[in-house]
Short mmCIF file of C-alpha atoms and ligand atoms in Angstrom, two decimals:
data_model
loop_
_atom_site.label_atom_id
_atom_site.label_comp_id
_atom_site.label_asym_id
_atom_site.label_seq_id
_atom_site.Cartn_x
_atom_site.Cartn_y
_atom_site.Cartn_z
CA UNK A 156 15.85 -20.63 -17.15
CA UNK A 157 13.43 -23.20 -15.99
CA UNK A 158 11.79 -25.45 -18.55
CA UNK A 159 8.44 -26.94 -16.73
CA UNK A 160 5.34 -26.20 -19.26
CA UNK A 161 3.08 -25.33 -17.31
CA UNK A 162 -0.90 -24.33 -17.83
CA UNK A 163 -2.69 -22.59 -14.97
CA UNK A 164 -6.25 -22.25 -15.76
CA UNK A 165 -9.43 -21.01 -13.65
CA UNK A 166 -12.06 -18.14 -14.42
CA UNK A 167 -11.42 -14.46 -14.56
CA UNK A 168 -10.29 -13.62 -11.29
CA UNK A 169 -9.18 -16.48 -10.04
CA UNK A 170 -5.92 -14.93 -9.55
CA UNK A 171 -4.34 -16.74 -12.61
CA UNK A 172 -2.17 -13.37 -12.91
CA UNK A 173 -1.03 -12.91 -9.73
CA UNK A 174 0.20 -16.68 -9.45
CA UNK A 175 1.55 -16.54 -12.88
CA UNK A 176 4.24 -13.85 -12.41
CA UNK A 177 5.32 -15.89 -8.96
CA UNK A 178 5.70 -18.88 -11.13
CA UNK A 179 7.61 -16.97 -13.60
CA UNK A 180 10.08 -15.49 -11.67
CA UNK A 181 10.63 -18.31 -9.42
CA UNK A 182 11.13 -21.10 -11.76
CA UNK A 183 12.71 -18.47 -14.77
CA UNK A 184 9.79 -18.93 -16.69
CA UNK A 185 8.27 -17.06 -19.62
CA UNK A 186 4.69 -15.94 -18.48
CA UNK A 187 2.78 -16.53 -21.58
CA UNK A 188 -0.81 -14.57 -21.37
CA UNK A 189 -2.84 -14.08 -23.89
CA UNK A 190 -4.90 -11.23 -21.82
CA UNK A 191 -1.63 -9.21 -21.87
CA UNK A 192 -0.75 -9.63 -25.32
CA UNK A 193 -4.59 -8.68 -26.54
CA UNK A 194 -4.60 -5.52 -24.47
CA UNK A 195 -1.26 -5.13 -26.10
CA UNK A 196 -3.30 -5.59 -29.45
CA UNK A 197 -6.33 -4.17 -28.65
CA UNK A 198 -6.67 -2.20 -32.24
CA UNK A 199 -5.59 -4.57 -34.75
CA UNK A 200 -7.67 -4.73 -37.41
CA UNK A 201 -8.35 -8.53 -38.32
CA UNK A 202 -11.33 -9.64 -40.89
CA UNK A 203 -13.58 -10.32 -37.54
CA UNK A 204 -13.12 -6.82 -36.52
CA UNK A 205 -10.41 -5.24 -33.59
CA UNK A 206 -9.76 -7.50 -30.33
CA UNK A 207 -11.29 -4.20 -28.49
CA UNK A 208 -15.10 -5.09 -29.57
CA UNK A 209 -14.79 -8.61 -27.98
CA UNK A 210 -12.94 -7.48 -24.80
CA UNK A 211 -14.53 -4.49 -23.93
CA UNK A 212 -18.24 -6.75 -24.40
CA UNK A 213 -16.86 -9.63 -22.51
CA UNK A 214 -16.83 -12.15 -25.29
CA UNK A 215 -13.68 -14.13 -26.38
CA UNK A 216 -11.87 -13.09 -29.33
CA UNK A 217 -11.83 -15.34 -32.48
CA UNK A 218 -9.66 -18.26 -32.33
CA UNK A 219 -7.36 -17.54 -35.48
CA UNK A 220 -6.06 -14.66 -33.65
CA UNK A 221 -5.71 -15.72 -30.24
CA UNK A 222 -3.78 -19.15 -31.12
CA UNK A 223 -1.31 -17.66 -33.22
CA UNK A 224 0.01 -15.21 -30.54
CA UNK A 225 0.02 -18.52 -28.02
CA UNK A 226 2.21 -20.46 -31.22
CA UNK A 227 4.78 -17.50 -31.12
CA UNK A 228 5.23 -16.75 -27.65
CA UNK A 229 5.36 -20.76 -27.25
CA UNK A 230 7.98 -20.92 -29.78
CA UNK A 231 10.39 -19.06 -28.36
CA UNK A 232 10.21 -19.93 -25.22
CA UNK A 233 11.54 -23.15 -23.23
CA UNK A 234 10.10 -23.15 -19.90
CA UNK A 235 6.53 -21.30 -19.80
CA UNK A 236 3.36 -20.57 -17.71
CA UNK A 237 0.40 -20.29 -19.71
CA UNK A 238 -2.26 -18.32 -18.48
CA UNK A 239 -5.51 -17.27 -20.25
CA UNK A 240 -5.31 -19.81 -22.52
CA UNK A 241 -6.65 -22.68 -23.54
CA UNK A 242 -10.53 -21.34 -22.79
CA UNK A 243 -13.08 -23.52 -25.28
CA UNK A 244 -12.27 -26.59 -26.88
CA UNK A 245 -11.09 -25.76 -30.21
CA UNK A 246 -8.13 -23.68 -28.83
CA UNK A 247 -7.25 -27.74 -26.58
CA UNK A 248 -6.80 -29.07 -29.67
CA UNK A 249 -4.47 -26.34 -31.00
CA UNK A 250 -2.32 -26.48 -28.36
CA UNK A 251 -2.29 -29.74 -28.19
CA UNK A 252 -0.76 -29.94 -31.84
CA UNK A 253 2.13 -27.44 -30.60
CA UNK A 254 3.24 -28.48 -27.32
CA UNK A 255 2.94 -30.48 -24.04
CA UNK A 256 1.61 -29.58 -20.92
CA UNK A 257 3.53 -31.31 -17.33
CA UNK A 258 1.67 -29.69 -15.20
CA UNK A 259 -2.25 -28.48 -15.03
CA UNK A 260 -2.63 -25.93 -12.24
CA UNK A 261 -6.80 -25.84 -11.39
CA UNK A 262 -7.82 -22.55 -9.35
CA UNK A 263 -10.77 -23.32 -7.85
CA UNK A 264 -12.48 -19.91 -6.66
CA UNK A 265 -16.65 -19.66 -6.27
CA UNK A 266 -18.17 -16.77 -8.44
CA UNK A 267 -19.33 -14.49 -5.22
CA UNK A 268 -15.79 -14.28 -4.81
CA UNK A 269 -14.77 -14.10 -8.10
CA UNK A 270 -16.97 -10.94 -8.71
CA UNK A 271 -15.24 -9.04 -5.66
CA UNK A 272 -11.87 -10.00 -6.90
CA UNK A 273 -12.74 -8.66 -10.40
CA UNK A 274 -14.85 -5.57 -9.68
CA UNK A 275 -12.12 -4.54 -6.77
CA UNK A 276 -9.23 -5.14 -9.36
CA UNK A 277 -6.94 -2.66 -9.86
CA UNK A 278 -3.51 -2.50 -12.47
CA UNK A 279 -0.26 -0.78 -12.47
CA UNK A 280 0.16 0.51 -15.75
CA UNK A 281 3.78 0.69 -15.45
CA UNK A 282 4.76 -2.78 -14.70
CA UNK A 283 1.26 -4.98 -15.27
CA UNK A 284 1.17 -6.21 -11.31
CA UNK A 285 -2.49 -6.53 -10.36
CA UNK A 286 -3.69 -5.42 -6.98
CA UNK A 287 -7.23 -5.12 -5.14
CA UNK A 288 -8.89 -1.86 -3.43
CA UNK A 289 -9.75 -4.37 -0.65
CA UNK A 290 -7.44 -7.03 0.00
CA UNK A 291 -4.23 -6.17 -1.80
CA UNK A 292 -2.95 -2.37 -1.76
CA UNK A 293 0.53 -1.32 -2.60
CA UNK A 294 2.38 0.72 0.30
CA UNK A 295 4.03 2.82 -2.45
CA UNK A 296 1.71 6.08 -2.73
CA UNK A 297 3.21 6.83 -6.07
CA UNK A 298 1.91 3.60 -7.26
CA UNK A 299 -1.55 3.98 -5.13
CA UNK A 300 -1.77 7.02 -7.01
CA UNK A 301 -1.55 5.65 -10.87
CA UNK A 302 -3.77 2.38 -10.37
CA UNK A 303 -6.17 2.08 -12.87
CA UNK A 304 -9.22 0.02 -13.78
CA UNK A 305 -9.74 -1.91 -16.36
CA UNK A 306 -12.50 -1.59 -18.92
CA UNK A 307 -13.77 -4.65 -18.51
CA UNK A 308 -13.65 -5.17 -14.67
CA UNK A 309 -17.35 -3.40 -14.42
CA UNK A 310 -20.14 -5.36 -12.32
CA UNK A 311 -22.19 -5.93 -16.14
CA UNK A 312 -18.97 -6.78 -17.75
CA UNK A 313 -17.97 -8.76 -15.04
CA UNK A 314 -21.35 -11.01 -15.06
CA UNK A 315 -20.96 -11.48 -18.79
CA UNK A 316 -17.14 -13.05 -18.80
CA UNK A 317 -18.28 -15.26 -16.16
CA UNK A 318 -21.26 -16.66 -18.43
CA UNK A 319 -18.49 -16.74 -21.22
CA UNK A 320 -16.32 -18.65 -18.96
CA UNK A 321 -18.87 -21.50 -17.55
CA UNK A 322 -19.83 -22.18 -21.27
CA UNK A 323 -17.04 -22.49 -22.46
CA UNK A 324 -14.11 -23.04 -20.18
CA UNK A 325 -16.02 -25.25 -17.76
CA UNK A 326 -16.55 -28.30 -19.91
CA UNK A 327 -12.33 -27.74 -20.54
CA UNK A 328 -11.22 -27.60 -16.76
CA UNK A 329 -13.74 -30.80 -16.96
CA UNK A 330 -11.93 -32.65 -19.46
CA UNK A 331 -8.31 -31.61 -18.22
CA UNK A 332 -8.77 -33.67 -14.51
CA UNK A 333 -8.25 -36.53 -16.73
CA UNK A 334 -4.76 -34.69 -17.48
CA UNK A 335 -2.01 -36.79 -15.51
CA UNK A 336 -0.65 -33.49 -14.68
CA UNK A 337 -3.48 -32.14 -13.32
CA UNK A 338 -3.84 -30.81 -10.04
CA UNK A 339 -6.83 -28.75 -8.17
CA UNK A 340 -5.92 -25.86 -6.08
CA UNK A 341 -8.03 -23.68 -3.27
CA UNK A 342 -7.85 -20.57 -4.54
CA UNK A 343 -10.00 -19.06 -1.81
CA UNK A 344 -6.95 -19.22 0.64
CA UNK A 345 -4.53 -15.87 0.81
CA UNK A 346 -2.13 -15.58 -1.95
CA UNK A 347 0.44 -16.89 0.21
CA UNK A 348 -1.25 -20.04 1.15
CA UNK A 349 -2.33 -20.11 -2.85
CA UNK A 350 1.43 -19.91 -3.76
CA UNK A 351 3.10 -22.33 -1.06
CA UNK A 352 0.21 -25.30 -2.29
CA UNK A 353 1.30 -24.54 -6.07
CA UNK A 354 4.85 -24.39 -5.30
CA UNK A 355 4.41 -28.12 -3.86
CA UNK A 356 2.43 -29.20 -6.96
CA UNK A 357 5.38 -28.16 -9.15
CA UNK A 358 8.07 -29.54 -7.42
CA UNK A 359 6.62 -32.83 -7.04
CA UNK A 360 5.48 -33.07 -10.87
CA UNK A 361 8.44 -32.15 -12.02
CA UNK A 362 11.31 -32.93 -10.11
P1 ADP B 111 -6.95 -13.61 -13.00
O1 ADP B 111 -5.63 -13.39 -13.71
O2 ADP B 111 -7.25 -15.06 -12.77
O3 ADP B 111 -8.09 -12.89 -13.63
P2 ADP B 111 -5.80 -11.90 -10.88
O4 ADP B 111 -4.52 -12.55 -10.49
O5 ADP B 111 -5.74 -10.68 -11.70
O6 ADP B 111 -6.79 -13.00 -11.52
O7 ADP B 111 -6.59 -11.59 -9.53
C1 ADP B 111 -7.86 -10.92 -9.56
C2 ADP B 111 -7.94 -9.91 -8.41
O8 ADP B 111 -7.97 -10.62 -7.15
C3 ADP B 111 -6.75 -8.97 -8.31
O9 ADP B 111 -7.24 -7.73 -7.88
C4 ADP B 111 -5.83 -9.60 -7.25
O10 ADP B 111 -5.10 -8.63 -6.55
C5 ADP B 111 -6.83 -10.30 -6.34
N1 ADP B 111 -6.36 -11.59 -5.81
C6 ADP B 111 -5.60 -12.54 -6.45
N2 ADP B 111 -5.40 -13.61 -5.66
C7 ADP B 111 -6.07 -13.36 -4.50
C8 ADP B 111 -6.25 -14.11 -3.27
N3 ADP B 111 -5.72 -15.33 -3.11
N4 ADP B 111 -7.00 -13.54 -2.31
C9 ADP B 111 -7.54 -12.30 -2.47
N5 ADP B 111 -7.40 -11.55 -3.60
C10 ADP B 111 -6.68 -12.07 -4.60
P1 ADP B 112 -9.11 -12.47 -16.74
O1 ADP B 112 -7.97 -11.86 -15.98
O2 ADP B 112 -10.42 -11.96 -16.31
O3 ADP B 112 -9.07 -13.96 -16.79
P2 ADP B 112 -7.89 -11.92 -19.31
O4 ADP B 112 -6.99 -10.77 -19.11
O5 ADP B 112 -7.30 -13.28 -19.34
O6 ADP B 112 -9.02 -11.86 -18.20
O7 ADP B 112 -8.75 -11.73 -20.63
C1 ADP B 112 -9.39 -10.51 -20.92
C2 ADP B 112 -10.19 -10.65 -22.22
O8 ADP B 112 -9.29 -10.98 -23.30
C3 ADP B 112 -11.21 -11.78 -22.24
O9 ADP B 112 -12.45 -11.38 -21.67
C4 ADP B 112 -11.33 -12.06 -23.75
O10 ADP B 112 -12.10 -11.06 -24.39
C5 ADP B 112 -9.89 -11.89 -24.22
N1 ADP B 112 -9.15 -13.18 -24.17
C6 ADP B 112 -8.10 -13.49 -23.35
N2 ADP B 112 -7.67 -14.75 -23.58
C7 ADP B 112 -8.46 -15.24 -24.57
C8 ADP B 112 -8.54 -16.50 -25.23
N3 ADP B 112 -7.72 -17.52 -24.91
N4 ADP B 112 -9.48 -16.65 -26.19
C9 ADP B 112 -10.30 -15.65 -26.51
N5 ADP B 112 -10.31 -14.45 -25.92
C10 ADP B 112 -9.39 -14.24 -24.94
#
């Protein structure tokens, strides 16, 4: 098991996910997202209601919730890639006070893009892997076959988490290039070429 801390961060559809699990299996890391564990979640009731109202609307859910599943899964794990997570400024400052971050992974993706990725999206229920009607499709029919959607990966839905995300995880990608660990990545490029430039961050920051 690997033990880099590692934060990749970008807007819905960056392809956080889809780097994530490379990251994970590559360096034995524990992919911490907080996307996962809310759909996981999805009807616990909580005094501000069930994660399902935010999700399925596009808004974040409330802080309380959201930072104690990141303080758990952080706990018990020694090596991690966080995805999903930190995304306003209040949850920077609770992470902060629980770990430390070595490297900052920045996908950089513009939102005409980021809309295609999202609306095109589609999961495999069985194991979580993303994949896209367009540009990624699985050669296994079985798995063609039981793709899904996800509620929230409509064109309305879609416009609405990308508001959510320049107010309020904008001004944090801002304040992380200040991070020493930071390091901006072209996420336009194919997965592959995505992957190979992250791989070289990594190594380099901590070797
Ligand atoms: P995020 O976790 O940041 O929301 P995902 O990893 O789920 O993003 O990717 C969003 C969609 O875009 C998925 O359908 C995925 O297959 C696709 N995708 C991810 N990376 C790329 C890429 N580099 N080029 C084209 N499509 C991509
Ligand atoms: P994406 O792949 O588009 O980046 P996620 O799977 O990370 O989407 O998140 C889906 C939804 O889960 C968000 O729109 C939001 O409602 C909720 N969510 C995920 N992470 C957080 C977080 N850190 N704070 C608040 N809400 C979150």
């Amino acid at each position: 098991m690997g033990d880099q801390q590692i934060l990749i961060i970008g807007a819905p559809g960056a392809g956080k996910g889809t780097q994530s699990k490379r990251l994970a299996e590559e360096y034995g890391l524990e992919h911490v997202t907080t996307g996962d564990a809310l759909r996981e979640n999805k009807d616990v009731e909580t005094e501000h209601g069930t994660p399902r109202e935010y999700m399925e609307a596009g808004e974040l859910v409330p802080d309380e919730l959201v930072n104690e599943i990141v303080k758990e899964a952080l706990e018990s794990a020694d090596g991690y890639v966080l995805d999903g997570y930190p995304r306003n400024e209040s949850q920077v400052e609770y992470l902060e006070g629980i770990t430390e971050l070595d490297v900052v992974l920045h996908l950089e993706v513009g939102e005409e893009t980021l809309v295609d990725r999202l609306t095109g999206r589609r999961v495999d229920p069985e194991t979580g892997d993303n994949y896209h009607v367009e540009f990624d499709m699985p050669d296994d029919e079985e798995i063609r076959e039981r793709l899904e959607q996800r509620d929230d990966d409509t064109e309305e839905t879609v416009r609405e988490r990308l508001r959510v995300f320049e107010e309020n995880t904008k001004p944090v990608i801002e304040n992380y290039e200040d991070h020493e660990g930071y390091v901006r990545i072209d996420g336009e490029q194919s997965p592959d070429e995505v992957w190979d430039d992250i791989r070289e961050a990594v190594n380099e920051r901590t070797a």
